[in-house]
Short mmCIF file of C-alpha atoms in Angstrom, two decimals:
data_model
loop_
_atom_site.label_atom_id
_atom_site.label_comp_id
_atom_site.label_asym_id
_atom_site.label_seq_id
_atom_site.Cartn_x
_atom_site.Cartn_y
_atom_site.Cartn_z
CA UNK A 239 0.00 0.00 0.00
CA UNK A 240 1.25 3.75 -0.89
CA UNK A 241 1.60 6.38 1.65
CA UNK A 242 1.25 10.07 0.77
CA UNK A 243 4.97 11.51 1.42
CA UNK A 244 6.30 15.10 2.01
CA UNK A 245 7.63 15.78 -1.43
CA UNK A 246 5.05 16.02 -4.70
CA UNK A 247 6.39 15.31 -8.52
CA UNK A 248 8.56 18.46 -8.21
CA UNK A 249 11.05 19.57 -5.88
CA UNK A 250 12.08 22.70 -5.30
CA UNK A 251 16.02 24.20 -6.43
CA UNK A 252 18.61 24.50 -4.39
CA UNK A 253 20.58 27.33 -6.90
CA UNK A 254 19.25 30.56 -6.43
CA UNK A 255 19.06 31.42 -9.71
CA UNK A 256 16.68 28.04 -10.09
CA UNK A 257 14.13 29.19 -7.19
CA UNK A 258 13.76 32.75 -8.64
CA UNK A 259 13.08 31.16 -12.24
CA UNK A 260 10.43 28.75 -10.13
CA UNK A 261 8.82 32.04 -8.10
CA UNK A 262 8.25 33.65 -11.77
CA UNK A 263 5.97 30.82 -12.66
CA UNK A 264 3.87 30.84 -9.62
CA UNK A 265 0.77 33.22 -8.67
CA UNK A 266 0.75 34.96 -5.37
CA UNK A 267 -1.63 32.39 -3.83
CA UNK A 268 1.19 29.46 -4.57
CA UNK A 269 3.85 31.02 -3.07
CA UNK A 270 4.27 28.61 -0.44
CA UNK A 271 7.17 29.53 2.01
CA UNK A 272 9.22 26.93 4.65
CA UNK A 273 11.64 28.79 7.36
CA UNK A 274 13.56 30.10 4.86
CA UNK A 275 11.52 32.02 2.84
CA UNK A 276 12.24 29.95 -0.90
CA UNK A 277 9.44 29.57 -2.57
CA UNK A 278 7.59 26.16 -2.81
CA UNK A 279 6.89 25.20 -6.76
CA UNK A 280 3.06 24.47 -7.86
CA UNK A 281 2.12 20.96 -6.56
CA UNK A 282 1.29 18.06 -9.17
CA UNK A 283 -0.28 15.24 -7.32
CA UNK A 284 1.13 13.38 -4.62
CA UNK A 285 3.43 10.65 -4.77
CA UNK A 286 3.28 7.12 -2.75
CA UNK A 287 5.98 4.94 -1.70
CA UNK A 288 5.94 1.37 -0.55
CA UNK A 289 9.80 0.75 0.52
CA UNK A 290 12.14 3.09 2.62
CA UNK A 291 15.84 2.53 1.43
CA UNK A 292 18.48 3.84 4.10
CA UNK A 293 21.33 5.27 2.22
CA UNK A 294 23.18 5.48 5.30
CA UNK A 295 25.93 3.51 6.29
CA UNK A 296 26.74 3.01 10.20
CA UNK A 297 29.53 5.36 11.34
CA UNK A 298 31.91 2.92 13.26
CA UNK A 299 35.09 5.19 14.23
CA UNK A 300 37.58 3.34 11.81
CA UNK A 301 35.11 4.27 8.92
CA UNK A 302 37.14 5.27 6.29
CA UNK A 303 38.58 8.71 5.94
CA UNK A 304 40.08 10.83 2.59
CA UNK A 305 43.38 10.81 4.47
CA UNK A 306 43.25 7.63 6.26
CA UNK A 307 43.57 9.26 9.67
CA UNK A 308 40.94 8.20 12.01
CA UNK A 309 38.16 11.14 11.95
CA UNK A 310 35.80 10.14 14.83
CA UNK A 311 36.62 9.59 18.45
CA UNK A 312 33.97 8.74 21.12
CA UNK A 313 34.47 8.90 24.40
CA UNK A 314 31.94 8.03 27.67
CA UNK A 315 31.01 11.58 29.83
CA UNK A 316 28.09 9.02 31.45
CA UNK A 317 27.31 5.69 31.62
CA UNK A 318 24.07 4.03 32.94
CA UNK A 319 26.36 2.03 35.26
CA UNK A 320 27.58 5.20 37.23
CA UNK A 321 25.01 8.11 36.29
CA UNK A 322 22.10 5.79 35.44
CA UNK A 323 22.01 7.16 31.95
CA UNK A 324 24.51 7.17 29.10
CA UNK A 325 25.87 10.13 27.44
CA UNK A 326 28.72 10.64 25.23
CA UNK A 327 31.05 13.06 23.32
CA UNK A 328 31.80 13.29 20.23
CA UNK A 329 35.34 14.39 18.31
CA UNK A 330 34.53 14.41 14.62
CA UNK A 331 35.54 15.79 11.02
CA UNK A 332 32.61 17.04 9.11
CA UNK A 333 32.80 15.22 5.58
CA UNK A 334 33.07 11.27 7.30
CA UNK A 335 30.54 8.36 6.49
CA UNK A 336 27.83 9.21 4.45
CA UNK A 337 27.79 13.20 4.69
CA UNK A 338 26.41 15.98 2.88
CA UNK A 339 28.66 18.78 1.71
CA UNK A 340 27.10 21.90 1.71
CA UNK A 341 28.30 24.78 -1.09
CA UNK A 342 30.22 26.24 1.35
CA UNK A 343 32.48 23.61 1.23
CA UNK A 344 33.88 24.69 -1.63
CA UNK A 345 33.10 28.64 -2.08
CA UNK A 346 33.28 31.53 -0.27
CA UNK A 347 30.35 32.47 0.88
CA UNK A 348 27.78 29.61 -0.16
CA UNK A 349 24.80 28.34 1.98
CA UNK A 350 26.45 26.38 5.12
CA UNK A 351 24.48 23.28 6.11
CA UNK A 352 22.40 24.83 8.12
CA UNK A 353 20.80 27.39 5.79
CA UNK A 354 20.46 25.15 3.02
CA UNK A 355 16.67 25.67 2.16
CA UNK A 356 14.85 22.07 3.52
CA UNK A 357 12.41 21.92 0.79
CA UNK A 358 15.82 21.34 -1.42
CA UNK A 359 16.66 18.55 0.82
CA UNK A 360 13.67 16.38 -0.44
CA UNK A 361 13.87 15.62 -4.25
CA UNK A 362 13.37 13.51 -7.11
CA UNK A 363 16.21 10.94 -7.27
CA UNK A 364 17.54 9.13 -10.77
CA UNK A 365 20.29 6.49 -9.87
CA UNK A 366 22.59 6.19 -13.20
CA UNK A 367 24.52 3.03 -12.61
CA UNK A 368 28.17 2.85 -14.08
CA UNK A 369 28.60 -0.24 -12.51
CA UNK A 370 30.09 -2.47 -15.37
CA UNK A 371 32.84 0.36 -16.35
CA UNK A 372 33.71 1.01 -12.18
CA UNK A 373 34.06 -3.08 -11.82
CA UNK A 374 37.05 -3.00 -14.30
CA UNK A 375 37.66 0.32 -13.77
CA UNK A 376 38.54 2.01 -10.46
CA UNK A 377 39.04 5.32 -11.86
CA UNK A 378 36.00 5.80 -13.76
CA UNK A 379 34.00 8.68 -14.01
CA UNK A 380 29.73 9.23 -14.52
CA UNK A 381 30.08 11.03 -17.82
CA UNK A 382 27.87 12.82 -19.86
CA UNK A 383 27.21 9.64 -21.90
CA UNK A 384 25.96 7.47 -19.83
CA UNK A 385 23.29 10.45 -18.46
CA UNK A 386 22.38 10.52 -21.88
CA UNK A 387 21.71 6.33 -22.08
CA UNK A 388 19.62 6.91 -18.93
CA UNK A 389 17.79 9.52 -20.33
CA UNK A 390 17.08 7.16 -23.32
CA UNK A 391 15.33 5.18 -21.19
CA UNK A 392 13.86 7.11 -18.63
CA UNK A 393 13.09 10.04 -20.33
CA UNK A 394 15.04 14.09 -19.72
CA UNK A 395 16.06 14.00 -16.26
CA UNK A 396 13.02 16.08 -14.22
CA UNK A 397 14.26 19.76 -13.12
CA UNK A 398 15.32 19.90 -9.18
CA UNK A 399 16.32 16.44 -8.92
CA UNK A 400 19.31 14.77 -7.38
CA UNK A 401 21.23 12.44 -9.91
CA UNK A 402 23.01 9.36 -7.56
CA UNK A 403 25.99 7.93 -9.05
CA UNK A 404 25.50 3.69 -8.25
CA UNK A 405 29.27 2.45 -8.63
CA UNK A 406 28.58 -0.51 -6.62
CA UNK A 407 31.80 0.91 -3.79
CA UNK A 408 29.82 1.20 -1.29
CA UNK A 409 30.11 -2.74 -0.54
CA UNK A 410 33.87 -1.94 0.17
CA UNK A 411 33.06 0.82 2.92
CA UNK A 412 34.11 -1.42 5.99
CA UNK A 413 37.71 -1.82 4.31
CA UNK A 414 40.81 -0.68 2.92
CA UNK A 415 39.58 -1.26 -1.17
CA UNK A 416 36.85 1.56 -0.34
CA UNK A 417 40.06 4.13 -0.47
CA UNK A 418 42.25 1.39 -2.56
CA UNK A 419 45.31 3.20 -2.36
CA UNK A 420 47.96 1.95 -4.47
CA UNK A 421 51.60 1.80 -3.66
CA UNK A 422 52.45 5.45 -4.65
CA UNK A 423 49.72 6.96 -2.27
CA UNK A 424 47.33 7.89 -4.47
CA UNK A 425 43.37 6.46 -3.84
CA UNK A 426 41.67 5.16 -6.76
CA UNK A 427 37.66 5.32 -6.96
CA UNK A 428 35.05 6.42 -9.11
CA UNK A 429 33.26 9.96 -9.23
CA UNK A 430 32.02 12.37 -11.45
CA UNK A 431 33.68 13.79 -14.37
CA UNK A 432 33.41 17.88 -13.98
CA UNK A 433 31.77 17.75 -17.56
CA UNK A 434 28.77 15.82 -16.58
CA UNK A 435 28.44 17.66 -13.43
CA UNK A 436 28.70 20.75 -15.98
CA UNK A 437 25.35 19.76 -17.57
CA UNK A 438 23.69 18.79 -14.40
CA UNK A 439 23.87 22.55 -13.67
CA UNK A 440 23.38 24.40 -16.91
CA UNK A 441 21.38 21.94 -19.09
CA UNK A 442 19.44 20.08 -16.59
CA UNK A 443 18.67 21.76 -13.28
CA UNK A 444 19.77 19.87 -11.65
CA UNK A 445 19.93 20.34 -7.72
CA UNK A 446 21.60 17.46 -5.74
CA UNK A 447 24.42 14.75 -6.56
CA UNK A 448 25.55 12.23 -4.74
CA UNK A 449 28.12 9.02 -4.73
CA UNK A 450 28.54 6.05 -3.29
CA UNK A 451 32.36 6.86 -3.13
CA UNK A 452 33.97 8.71 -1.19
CA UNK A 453 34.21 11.71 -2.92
CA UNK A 454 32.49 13.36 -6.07
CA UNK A 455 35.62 13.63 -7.56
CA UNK A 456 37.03 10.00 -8.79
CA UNK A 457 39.87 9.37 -5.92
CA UNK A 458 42.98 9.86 -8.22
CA UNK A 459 41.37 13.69 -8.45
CA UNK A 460 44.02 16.26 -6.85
CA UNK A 461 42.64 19.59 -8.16
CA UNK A 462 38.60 18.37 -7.00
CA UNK A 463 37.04 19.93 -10.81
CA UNK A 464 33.91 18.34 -9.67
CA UNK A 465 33.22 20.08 -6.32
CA UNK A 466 34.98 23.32 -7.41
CA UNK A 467 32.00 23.34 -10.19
CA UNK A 468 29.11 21.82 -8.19
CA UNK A 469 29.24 23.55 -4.79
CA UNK A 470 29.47 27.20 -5.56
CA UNK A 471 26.89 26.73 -8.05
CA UNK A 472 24.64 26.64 -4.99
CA UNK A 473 23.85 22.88 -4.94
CA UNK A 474 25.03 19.94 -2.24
CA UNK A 475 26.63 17.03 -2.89
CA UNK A 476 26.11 13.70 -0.94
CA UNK A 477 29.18 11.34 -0.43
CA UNK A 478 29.59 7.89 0.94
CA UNK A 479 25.85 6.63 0.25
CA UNK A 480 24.70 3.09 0.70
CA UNK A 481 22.24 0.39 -1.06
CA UNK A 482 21.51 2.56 -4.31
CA UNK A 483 21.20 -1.27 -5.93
CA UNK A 484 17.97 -1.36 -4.12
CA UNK A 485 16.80 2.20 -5.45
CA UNK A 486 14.95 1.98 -8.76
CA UNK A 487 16.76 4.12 -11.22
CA UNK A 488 13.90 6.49 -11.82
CA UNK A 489 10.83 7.36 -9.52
CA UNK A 490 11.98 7.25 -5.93
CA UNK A 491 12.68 10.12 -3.14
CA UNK A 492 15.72 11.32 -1.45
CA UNK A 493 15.57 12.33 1.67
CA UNK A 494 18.10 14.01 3.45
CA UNK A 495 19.14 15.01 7.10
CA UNK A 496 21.59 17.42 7.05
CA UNK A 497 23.06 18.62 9.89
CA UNK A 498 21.75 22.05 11.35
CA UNK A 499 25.53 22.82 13.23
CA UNK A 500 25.47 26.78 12.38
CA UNK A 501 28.37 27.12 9.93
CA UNK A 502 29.09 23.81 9.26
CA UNK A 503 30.05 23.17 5.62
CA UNK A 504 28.47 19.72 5.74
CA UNK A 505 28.53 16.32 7.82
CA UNK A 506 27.40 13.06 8.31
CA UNK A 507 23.78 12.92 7.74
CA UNK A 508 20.98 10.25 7.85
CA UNK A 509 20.11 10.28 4.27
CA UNK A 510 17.02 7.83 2.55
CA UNK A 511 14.69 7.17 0.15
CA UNK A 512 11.30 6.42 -0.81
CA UNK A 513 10.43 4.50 -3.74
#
């Protein structure tokens, strides 16, 4: 049985440019506004879901890191033995585990986690799977092709959406081939190549990406083309997700929790979908 969810058929943009071309469209009476003022685009219908996919993997403290340094240390302030309720603190880099990087991360003055708009947090997700050419091929990159052969299929990728990049990694996440660093240092994964990411923005609208990788960059990356194009375009990026094998490549939800830490320029996040 379907359930009624948060999002309709379209989401609203996360560039600013892309909201202002959405609030010319719509009367006074549709200007819907959440707590940050962007205007909500006209609603289609309502969609239904039957499955929620967690795209999240568990954050153990030995998850791995872009450096290979350890990025998370817990330690007890309570326990239920002593206090009679546990409590703990937390030491942790912002862009470990399945995270969200906010534009910030990679501009000067782009939206920080916290003040990216929510209603751009809840989209339309397409899943192009590269996962025959990453199998063979650790360095390869989503290109423009291969949006293209999904769009033969699925038809133009809808405005506002968030494009997922399935590489099939994320099964290596608990050990060292999920960096696979070779012998000289440098990490070898897949990612996006900056000219798909290109058309994403201009041709497409499109307002989210995320990986299953650990970066959006492929790992062998050292000048980051992808994020330096992505982020300050106003758009987030979502790194390190899990199970998009069980995500059908068009119709589902994404769903993300990003972290409200004032300033932050992203962090792990509880991220899902609905299809």
């Amino acid at each position: 049985m379907g359930y009624r969810t948060f999002a309709s058929g379209e989401a609203a943009m996360c560039s600013p440019d892309l909201i202002r071309q959405v609030a010319a469209t719509l009367g006074p009476s549709d200007r819907l506004s959440g707590g940050s003022g962007v205007p909500l685009p006209r609603q289609a219908g309502s969609r239904s879901f039957s499955r929620v996919i967690d795209l999240t993997h568990p954050l153990p403290t030995d998850f791995p890191s872009a450096n290979g340094e350890i990025w998370l240390e817990i330690e007890d302030v309570m326990t239920f033995e002593v206090h009679g309720i546990n409590f703990k603190r937390w030491k942790l880099h912002e862009h470990l585990g399945t995270h969200i990087d906010a534009p910030i991360h990679f501009s000067r003055d782009g939206w920080t986690s916290d003040a990216i708009p929510v209603v751009s947090l809840v989209l339309p997700l397409a899943v192009v799977d590269i996962r025959s050419r990453a199998a063979s091929d650790p360095d390869a990159e989503l290109s423009v092709e291969d949006i293209q052969v999904w769009e033969a299929e699925h038809g133009q990728l809808p405005p506002g959406c968030c494009v997922g990049m399935l590489s099939g990694w994320d099964s290596r996440a608990t050990g060292a081939g999920y960096r696979n660093v070779d012998d000289q240092g440098r990490m070898h994964f897949p990612g996006v190549h900056p000219d798909a990411a290109q058309m994403l923005i201009e041709d497409r609208q499109v307002a989210g990406l995320g990986v299953d990788t650990l970066s959006l960059d492929h790992g062998i990356s050292t000048e980051f083309p992808t994020h330096r194009r992505w982020l300050p375009s106003g758009r987030w990026g979502a790194e390190g997700l899990a199970n998009l094998t069980d995500v059908p490549a068009a119709g589902a939800t994404i769903i993300v929790g990003a972290p409200t830490v004032v300033g932050a320029t992203g962090g792990p996040s509880r991220i899902i979908a609905l299809a």
